[in-house]
XYZ file of C-alpha atoms in Angstrom:
550
model
C 0.000 0.000 0.000
C 1.289 3.433 -0.909
C 2.750 5.383 2.001
C 2.247 9.069 2.696
C 4.586 11.547 1.054
C 6.549 13.031 3.956
C 8.112 15.578 1.603
C 4.795 17.297 0.879
C 4.237 20.633 2.597
C 2.521 20.119 5.940
C 3.312 16.381 6.072
C 6.900 16.654 7.307
C 7.829 14.681 10.389
C 4.699 12.540 10.572
C 4.814 8.943 11.758
C 4.227 6.997 8.513
C 4.078 3.548 10.111
C 1.238 4.480 12.445
C -0.690 6.349 9.760
C -0.265 3.608 7.157
C -1.370 0.988 9.677
C -4.575 2.919 10.374
C -5.221 3.309 6.632
C -4.661 -0.383 5.916
C -6.760 -1.631 8.835
C -9.697 0.582 7.937
C -9.630 0.050 4.174
C -9.476 -3.751 4.039
C -12.291 -5.113 1.923
C -12.872 -1.791 0.167
C -12.348 -1.114 -3.530
C -9.609 1.324 -2.544
C -7.739 -1.432 -0.695
C -8.149 -3.915 -3.538
C -6.790 -1.387 -6.026
C -3.839 -0.571 -3.756
C -3.007 -4.262 -3.407
C -3.252 -4.740 -7.166
C -0.985 -1.766 -7.830
C 1.429 -2.931 -5.148
C 1.742 -6.363 -6.754
C 2.425 -4.825 -10.170
C 5.018 -2.482 -8.680
C 6.758 -5.325 -6.859
C 6.982 -7.294 -10.093
C 8.390 -4.285 -11.967
C 11.041 -3.693 -9.312
C 12.064 -7.360 -9.244
C 12.429 -7.423 -13.037
C 14.665 -4.353 -13.011
C 16.722 -5.639 -10.093
C 17.313 -8.848 -12.034
C 18.480 -6.776 -14.988
C 20.685 -4.705 -12.682
C 22.364 -7.846 -11.348
C 23.099 -8.954 -14.908
C 25.047 -5.795 -15.728
C 28.812 -6.176 -15.891
C 31.302 -3.462 -14.876
C 31.895 -2.909 -18.590
C 28.160 -2.366 -19.158
C 28.028 0.207 -16.371
C 31.098 1.992 -17.739
C 29.445 2.218 -21.158
C 26.309 3.579 -19.502
C 28.299 6.226 -17.645
C 29.941 7.397 -20.856
C 26.589 7.685 -22.637
C 25.029 9.486 -19.681
C 28.000 11.853 -19.551
C 27.292 12.818 -23.164
C 23.799 13.867 -22.142
C 25.167 15.785 -19.174
C 27.605 17.695 -21.382
C 24.837 18.616 -23.824
C 22.476 19.725 -21.066
C 25.239 21.653 -19.300
C 25.795 23.698 -22.449
C 22.079 24.605 -22.523
C 21.857 25.920 -18.962
C 20.986 29.573 -18.489
C 21.347 31.779 -15.441
C 20.212 35.109 -16.882
C 16.490 34.729 -16.168
C 14.323 35.050 -13.090
C 11.514 32.481 -13.125
C 8.805 32.485 -10.478
C 6.533 29.636 -9.444
C 3.424 30.748 -7.560
C 1.507 28.069 -5.664
C -1.633 28.940 -3.712
C -1.626 27.441 -0.209
C -4.091 24.525 0.218
C -6.149 26.385 -2.371
C -9.626 24.829 -2.285
C -9.551 24.493 1.497
C -8.231 28.046 1.886
C -11.131 29.453 -0.138
C -13.596 27.583 2.076
C -11.891 28.839 5.255
C -11.918 32.377 3.911
C -15.652 32.201 3.304
C -16.337 30.507 6.647
C -13.769 31.682 9.249
C -15.152 29.199 11.793
C -13.286 26.517 9.818
C -9.868 28.163 10.149
C -8.726 26.321 13.294
C -10.271 22.982 12.354
C -8.952 20.087 10.251
C -10.666 20.567 6.895
C -10.777 18.750 3.579
C -12.564 19.490 0.327
C -14.173 16.556 -1.455
C -16.446 13.727 -0.411
C -16.483 10.464 1.506
C -15.263 8.740 -1.652
C -12.377 11.089 -2.522
C -10.665 14.224 -1.167
C -9.374 16.936 -3.505
C -7.275 18.748 -0.912
C -6.843 19.264 2.829
C -5.761 22.206 4.934
C -2.457 22.176 6.786
C -3.993 21.202 10.121
C -5.624 18.149 8.534
C -2.288 17.188 7.003
C -0.828 16.877 10.510
C -3.117 13.861 10.884
C -1.979 12.336 7.601
C -5.058 13.495 5.672
C -3.982 14.136 2.091
C -5.434 14.756 -1.380
C -6.500 11.697 -3.430
C -7.440 9.880 -0.211
C -10.976 8.566 0.288
C -12.851 10.755 2.728
C -13.838 7.803 4.912
C -10.137 7.102 5.533
C -9.528 10.760 6.308
C -12.201 10.451 9.004
C -10.457 7.413 10.456
C -7.194 9.330 10.722
C -8.914 12.437 12.046
C -12.423 11.841 13.451
C -13.015 15.593 13.811
C -12.210 16.179 10.120
C -14.723 18.427 8.371
C -15.356 17.596 4.705
C -17.003 20.208 2.501
C -18.055 19.720 -1.147
C -16.004 21.535 -3.807
C -17.212 24.689 -5.550
C -15.189 24.937 -8.757
C -17.046 27.991 -10.004
C -15.796 29.862 -6.956
C -12.261 28.467 -7.238
C -12.066 29.394 -10.913
C -13.049 32.986 -10.194
C -10.412 33.288 -7.465
C -7.830 31.823 -9.844
C -8.620 34.547 -12.382
C -8.046 37.221 -9.734
C -4.639 35.717 -8.998
C -3.686 35.706 -12.671
C -4.822 39.307 -13.102
C -2.270 40.357 -10.464
C 0.547 38.204 -11.840
C -0.031 39.463 -15.374
C 1.225 42.895 -14.267
C 4.649 41.428 -13.442
C 5.049 38.834 -16.170
C 7.245 39.544 -19.174
C 4.681 39.479 -21.967
C 1.761 40.348 -19.687
C -1.072 37.983 -18.835
C -0.592 36.040 -22.076
C 2.944 35.198 -20.919
C 1.739 33.364 -17.817
C 2.081 29.594 -17.829
C -1.005 28.345 -16.002
C -0.548 24.766 -14.823
C -3.771 24.563 -12.802
C -6.208 26.761 -10.894
C -3.665 27.223 -8.101
C -0.314 27.060 -9.884
C 1.349 29.551 -12.255
C 4.817 30.199 -13.692
C 6.025 33.594 -14.863
C 9.237 35.173 -16.094
C 9.970 38.536 -14.404
C 13.448 39.184 -15.823
C 12.397 42.281 -17.776
C 10.214 43.494 -14.922
C 13.208 43.475 -12.555
C 15.275 45.537 -14.993
C 12.514 48.141 -15.202
C 11.773 47.961 -11.494
C 15.328 48.939 -10.588
C 14.532 52.524 -11.608
C 11.125 52.804 -9.957
C 10.643 55.410 -7.189
C 9.283 54.229 -3.798
C 5.757 55.499 -4.451
C 5.440 53.078 -7.375
C 6.345 50.221 -5.030
C 4.008 51.210 -2.196
C 0.723 49.422 -1.483
C -1.872 49.563 1.260
C -3.470 46.342 2.572
C -6.862 46.826 0.932
C -8.712 45.612 -2.157
C -9.198 49.079 -3.682
C -8.203 52.577 -2.465
C -11.390 53.344 -0.516
C -12.189 49.901 0.877
C -11.472 48.838 4.497
C -7.988 47.698 5.461
C -7.497 43.921 5.397
C -5.999 43.990 8.885
C -6.796 41.925 11.980
C -9.262 43.593 14.349
C -9.821 40.665 16.710
C -10.200 41.605 20.387
C -6.912 40.726 22.085
C -8.394 38.930 25.129
C -10.737 36.846 23.022
C -7.947 36.160 20.545
C -5.415 35.076 23.196
C -7.978 32.785 24.824
C -8.948 31.128 21.548
C -5.349 30.696 20.408
C -4.410 29.193 23.775
C -7.287 26.708 23.572
C -6.258 25.857 20.028
C -2.630 25.197 21.006
C -3.612 23.033 23.962
C -5.982 20.826 21.968
C -3.593 20.657 18.997
C -0.371 19.783 20.801
C -1.077 18.159 24.178
C -4.264 16.150 23.801
C -4.034 12.437 24.542
C -6.979 11.737 22.282
C -6.336 8.862 19.843
C -7.112 11.283 17.042
C -3.941 13.244 17.870
C -1.494 10.376 17.249
C -0.148 11.321 13.807
C 1.502 14.574 14.871
C 4.917 12.861 15.051
C 6.640 10.089 16.856
C 9.164 12.677 18.046
C 6.438 14.376 20.082
C 6.917 11.637 22.666
C 10.416 12.959 23.273
C 9.551 16.628 22.911
C 10.759 17.326 26.451
C 14.285 16.577 25.319
C 14.251 19.171 22.572
C 11.253 21.454 22.371
C 12.421 22.871 19.060
C 12.812 19.546 17.293
C 9.213 18.579 16.836
C 7.212 19.927 13.891
C 4.173 19.819 16.155
C 5.353 22.237 18.834
C 2.971 25.198 19.366
C 5.082 27.572 17.270
C 5.191 25.070 14.411
C 1.442 24.490 14.550
C 0.849 28.242 14.427
C 3.132 28.544 11.388
C 0.861 26.111 9.545
C -1.954 28.648 9.900
C -0.325 32.080 9.846
C 2.511 31.172 7.462
C 6.293 31.385 7.307
C 6.671 35.019 6.178
C 6.393 37.352 9.172
C 5.932 40.400 6.940
C 2.740 38.878 5.500
C 1.616 36.873 8.550
C -2.134 36.493 9.040
C -4.309 36.192 12.144
C -5.158 32.702 13.377
C -8.798 33.642 13.844
C -9.868 36.032 11.109
C -7.216 35.374 8.473
C -6.464 39.081 8.025
C -2.970 40.601 7.989
C -1.421 41.187 11.400
C 0.741 44.114 10.319
C -1.087 47.322 9.390
C -0.030 50.348 7.369
C 1.362 50.769 3.858
C 4.097 48.487 2.547
C 7.036 49.823 0.589
C 8.659 47.016 -1.355
C 12.215 47.007 -2.661
C 13.590 46.412 -6.141
C 15.128 42.945 -5.719
C 13.559 39.726 -6.976
C 12.637 38.726 -3.429
C 10.920 42.060 -2.815
C 9.087 41.928 -6.146
C 7.745 38.467 -5.311
C 6.769 39.531 -1.798
C 4.880 42.414 -3.400
C 3.086 39.981 -5.727
C 2.093 37.793 -2.814
C 0.886 40.820 -0.840
C -1.237 42.000 -3.748
C -2.632 38.502 -4.320
C -3.706 38.492 -0.683
C -5.333 41.902 -1.054
C -7.239 40.688 -4.123
C -8.314 37.302 -2.741
C -7.696 37.251 1.052
C -5.657 34.114 0.396
C -1.970 33.379 0.851
C 0.412 31.790 -1.604
C 3.984 30.553 -1.632
C 6.648 31.205 -4.235
C 9.897 29.853 -5.600
C 12.433 32.196 -7.227
C 15.057 30.604 -9.457
C 16.777 30.682 -12.869
C 14.414 28.034 -14.286
C 10.984 26.539 -13.678
C 12.207 23.197 -12.307
C 14.146 24.832 -9.479
C 11.410 27.423 -8.903
C 8.791 24.669 -8.574
C 10.810 22.806 -5.962
C 11.725 26.018 -4.122
C 8.099 27.134 -3.794
C 7.399 24.118 -1.584
C 10.188 24.751 0.912
C 8.659 27.606 2.907
C 4.977 26.718 2.682
C 2.581 28.050 3.673
C 2.728 31.798 3.019
C 6.452 31.928 2.327
C 9.004 32.137 -0.449
C 12.434 30.740 -1.237
C 15.192 32.130 -3.451
C 17.781 30.077 -5.326
C 20.404 32.437 -6.696
C 20.976 32.418 -10.454
C 24.440 30.866 -10.350
C 25.757 27.433 -11.254
C 27.096 26.906 -7.747
C 23.823 27.873 -6.050
C 21.709 25.613 -8.261
C 23.951 22.573 -7.821
C 24.222 23.106 -4.051
C 20.427 23.372 -3.867
C 19.477 20.409 -6.036
C 22.043 17.714 -5.167
C 21.071 16.863 -1.560
C 17.302 16.920 -2.110
C 15.276 13.694 -1.740
C 14.132 12.469 -5.150
C 10.458 12.756 -4.128
C 10.877 16.540 -3.970
C 11.189 16.592 -7.767
C 8.029 17.202 -9.834
C 7.270 14.190 -11.974
C 8.710 11.687 -9.493
C 5.819 10.061 -7.680
C 5.446 7.027 -5.483
C 6.013 4.399 -8.192
C 9.121 6.071 -9.635
C 10.440 6.662 -6.125
C 10.100 2.967 -5.276
C 11.879 1.943 -8.470
C 14.731 4.393 -7.932
C 15.165 3.509 -4.264
C 15.502 -0.139 -5.256
C 18.546 0.897 -7.305
C 20.078 2.852 -4.421
C 18.814 6.272 -5.510
C 17.580 8.196 -2.460
C 18.697 11.733 -3.289
C 19.231 13.642 -6.492
C 23.011 13.314 -6.278
C 22.479 9.530 -6.424
C 21.042 9.891 -9.933
C 24.518 10.965 -11.021
C 26.246 8.243 -9.010
C 24.000 5.551 -10.527
C 23.904 6.996 -14.048
C 25.744 3.997 -15.512
C 23.074 1.604 -14.274
C 20.179 3.940 -15.051
C 21.302 4.112 -18.680
C 20.381 0.418 -19.012
C 17.355 0.383 -16.690
C 15.458 3.567 -17.572
C 13.756 4.528 -20.817
C 15.558 7.148 -22.951
C 12.954 9.747 -21.967
C 13.335 8.970 -18.269
C 17.134 8.976 -18.491
C 17.042 12.397 -20.168
C 14.913 13.700 -17.350
C 17.081 12.203 -14.620
C 20.201 13.768 -16.106
C 18.475 17.146 -16.363
C 17.510 16.845 -12.715
C 21.084 16.172 -11.613
C 22.040 19.507 -13.189
C 18.936 21.362 -12.040
C 18.217 22.097 -15.698
C 14.955 22.877 -17.489
C 14.739 24.275 -21.029
C 11.931 26.798 -20.462
C 11.480 27.818 -24.097
C 8.290 29.562 -22.990
C 10.461 32.118 -21.170
C 12.207 33.264 -24.351
C 9.498 35.833 -24.985
C 8.515 34.224 -28.273
C 5.243 32.733 -27.081
C 6.532 29.165 -27.039
C 4.767 27.022 -24.462
C 6.408 25.571 -21.377
C 8.315 22.322 -21.511
C 6.698 19.960 -19.070
C 8.576 17.900 -16.519
C 8.391 14.736 -18.611
C 11.915 15.048 -19.957
C 10.733 15.303 -23.556
C 12.751 17.718 -25.640
C 9.906 18.774 -27.901
C 9.052 22.391 -27.163
C 6.159 22.519 -29.615
C 3.693 20.928 -27.216
C 2.355 21.328 -23.762
C -0.829 20.107 -22.203
C -3.665 21.845 -20.469
C -6.062 19.864 -18.351
C -8.935 20.034 -15.928
C -10.465 17.320 -13.787
C -13.214 16.848 -11.225
C -13.832 14.356 -8.428
C -17.397 13.378 -7.570
C -19.514 10.703 -5.900
C -19.489 7.333 -7.676
C -21.665 7.716 -10.763
C -22.772 5.233 -13.434
C -25.584 7.254 -15.039
C -24.513 7.803 -18.689
C -26.422 11.081 -18.997
C -24.877 12.541 -15.846
C -21.399 11.428 -16.930
C -21.900 13.045 -20.331
C -23.038 16.266 -18.630
C -19.928 16.250 -16.453
C -17.829 15.640 -19.554
C -19.363 18.669 -21.286
C -18.699 20.899 -18.275
C -15.076 19.766 -18.226
C -14.688 20.578 -21.913
C -16.273 24.013 -21.453
C -13.824 24.762 -18.641
C -10.869 23.427 -20.631
C -11.689 25.476 -23.741
C -12.166 28.617 -21.666
C -8.648 28.182 -20.282
C -7.286 27.429 -23.756
C -8.721 30.632 -25.181
C -7.317 32.678 -22.334
C -3.892 31.137 -22.962
C -4.179 31.663 -26.754
C -3.652 27.998 -27.584
C -5.387 25.298 -29.596
C -5.461 21.544 -29.133
C -5.329 18.554 -31.425
C -5.000 15.478 -29.186
C -7.730 15.059 -26.572
C -7.102 12.776 -23.606
C -9.676 11.624 -21.076
C -8.616 10.538 -17.595
C -11.123 8.210 -15.952
C -10.895 6.946 -12.371
C -13.307 4.087 -11.776
C -15.129 3.296 -8.547
C -12.493 0.560 -8.125
C -9.836 3.328 -8.062
C -8.371 2.035 -11.323
C -7.210 4.945 -13.498
C -7.537 4.789 -17.285
C -6.393 7.300 -19.879
C -7.679 7.284 -23.442
C -6.632 9.636 -26.237
C -7.914 10.591 -29.658
C -6.294 12.883 -32.216
C -8.413 15.377 -34.145
C -7.894 16.177 -37.850
C -6.964 19.792 -37.081
C -6.043 22.033 -34.166
C -9.078 23.602 -32.533
C -10.388 25.493 -29.535
C -14.026 24.674 -30.270
C -16.005 23.445 -27.282
C -18.288 21.345 -29.471
C -15.468 19.641 -31.366
C -13.484 18.831 -28.222
C -16.614 17.671 -26.388
C -17.648 15.466 -29.315
C -14.243 13.799 -29.183
C -14.283 13.419 -25.389
C -17.864 12.173 -25.468
C -17.002 9.440 -27.959
C -14.086 8.326 -25.775
C -16.450 8.118 -22.815
C -19.070 6.156 -24.783
C -16.460 3.725 -26.122
C -15.129 3.123 -22.628
C -18.652 2.467 -21.324
C -19.238 -0.097 -24.094
C -15.905 -1.781 -23.363
C -16.646 -1.962 -19.637
C -20.007 -3.584 -20.311
C -18.521 -6.057 -22.803
C -15.436 -6.988 -20.766
C -16.705 -6.813 -17.195
C -20.506 -7.065 -17.602
C -21.103 -3.888 -15.631
C -21.849 -0.228 -16.174
C -18.940 2.181 -16.276
C -18.857 3.758 -12.809
C -16.591 6.752 -12.285
C -15.453 8.824 -9.321
C -13.161 11.188 -11.261
C -13.068 12.518 -14.796
C -10.480 14.721 -16.457
C -9.981 16.178 -19.920
C -6.630 17.143 -21.386
C -5.474 18.701 -24.651
C -1.985 18.876 -26.125
C -1.489 22.374 -27.424
C 0.176 24.808 -29.778
C 0.152 28.610 -29.483
C -2.225 30.577 -31.673
C -3.762 34.022 -31.855
C -7.421 34.964 -31.755
C -8.876 37.949 -33.470
């Protein structure tokens, strides 16, 4: 059974053995458990096959592999650039944060967005219990009996996402059309030109008040101090000292917290940081979520100050916090944005030495594109950290696919091509390791209660396509290959693709294609398994090229 990802923001320091035991005991007999066992058996077989191949490699084979891998490293090294400033903005626990904003009574409670069958996200307090996205809600309740689950409202989340992009478009080289939108809560932007211009700006052009518009109230905490202190104290006591069984996942180190009160990620100060954030300048109140510091803010001209200004303005527009990574390319920026979550930022200087010092010691799971399955495979070969990818490059040459090997070698150098940042409108290179810069994908997906009604599934498919096309038009792109992601009630995930005759951004054409995929899959399920196609998640994806609309 898959373990929790201890490298995910808010999950650090948890006791995986205890949490995984609770999950396994309470999921036995469920479709989720059966799917996990099936996937585990397949993974074990894959690992054993590759280990057998590894044992068959001679020293000469490994030497050949090292030489071939070194060729890739030399080529990628020549491509590296350190003259750009790339930002990755990631909204903090986005769906849950929107719900807490709209209902402040939820702020100091473990919260997840989704349903009993599947969770889309969880807030940082819920993560301290091991509650994570893509987990069935009933298991979340077993880990945290007091967990509150609210249904998602994607109309609301989409509107908030547009507000975020409207702010970021003012900083992005190329304006709003230069933003690389990965999802509702995740955006890349290049601010290299902005920083050059910003260097000459007077202070008044870098000064902002904490309010939505000039004449609206200040977004500053006004909680009564006595009431606030009492509530915070109660919160800390129940969050860090309770002997309730529901408190177990905080960390195994909590048992020895008397030896080192600063060591545990569940000490009162650490719990508070999960709510108010890591950036003191933009810290928010535990109770109301408003900024603690009042008065105007004068931001500097450096990259760090420009990003702090962005984050401040995003808060003023949405009353939500975000985290950011600042780096010479999108790969490093993506990883960096996760290091000071929530409500923080991290800078990796644009030098060869800084990038290599940053990337080499990181656990491989910190890298986008390396999930549980890839992590298990790599760990079986002795790859725990990114530097190990270089040490094991001779073996990986024979064990990994060419695409995967390319990606691993890029990772060892902290390299990402980022053609999209050239200012020529080229789309972003994904983290798949593919060298083609002519494609990227845009996707949207929704989780829902198990559904087998063909009409309802078709209606959900249409709504997905409408949302996808809306995003495509905003990004000035068209698609040709449509992919449907289908998660069955058994938790099996299927992806099916179909290529259109021409590139398009027509809702009807894309929906017609997606609808046919859905119908074909329903027929196949009935023919092969004698049952109706029952889904709990549906996603639509299009591979894109840039275009221009009149």
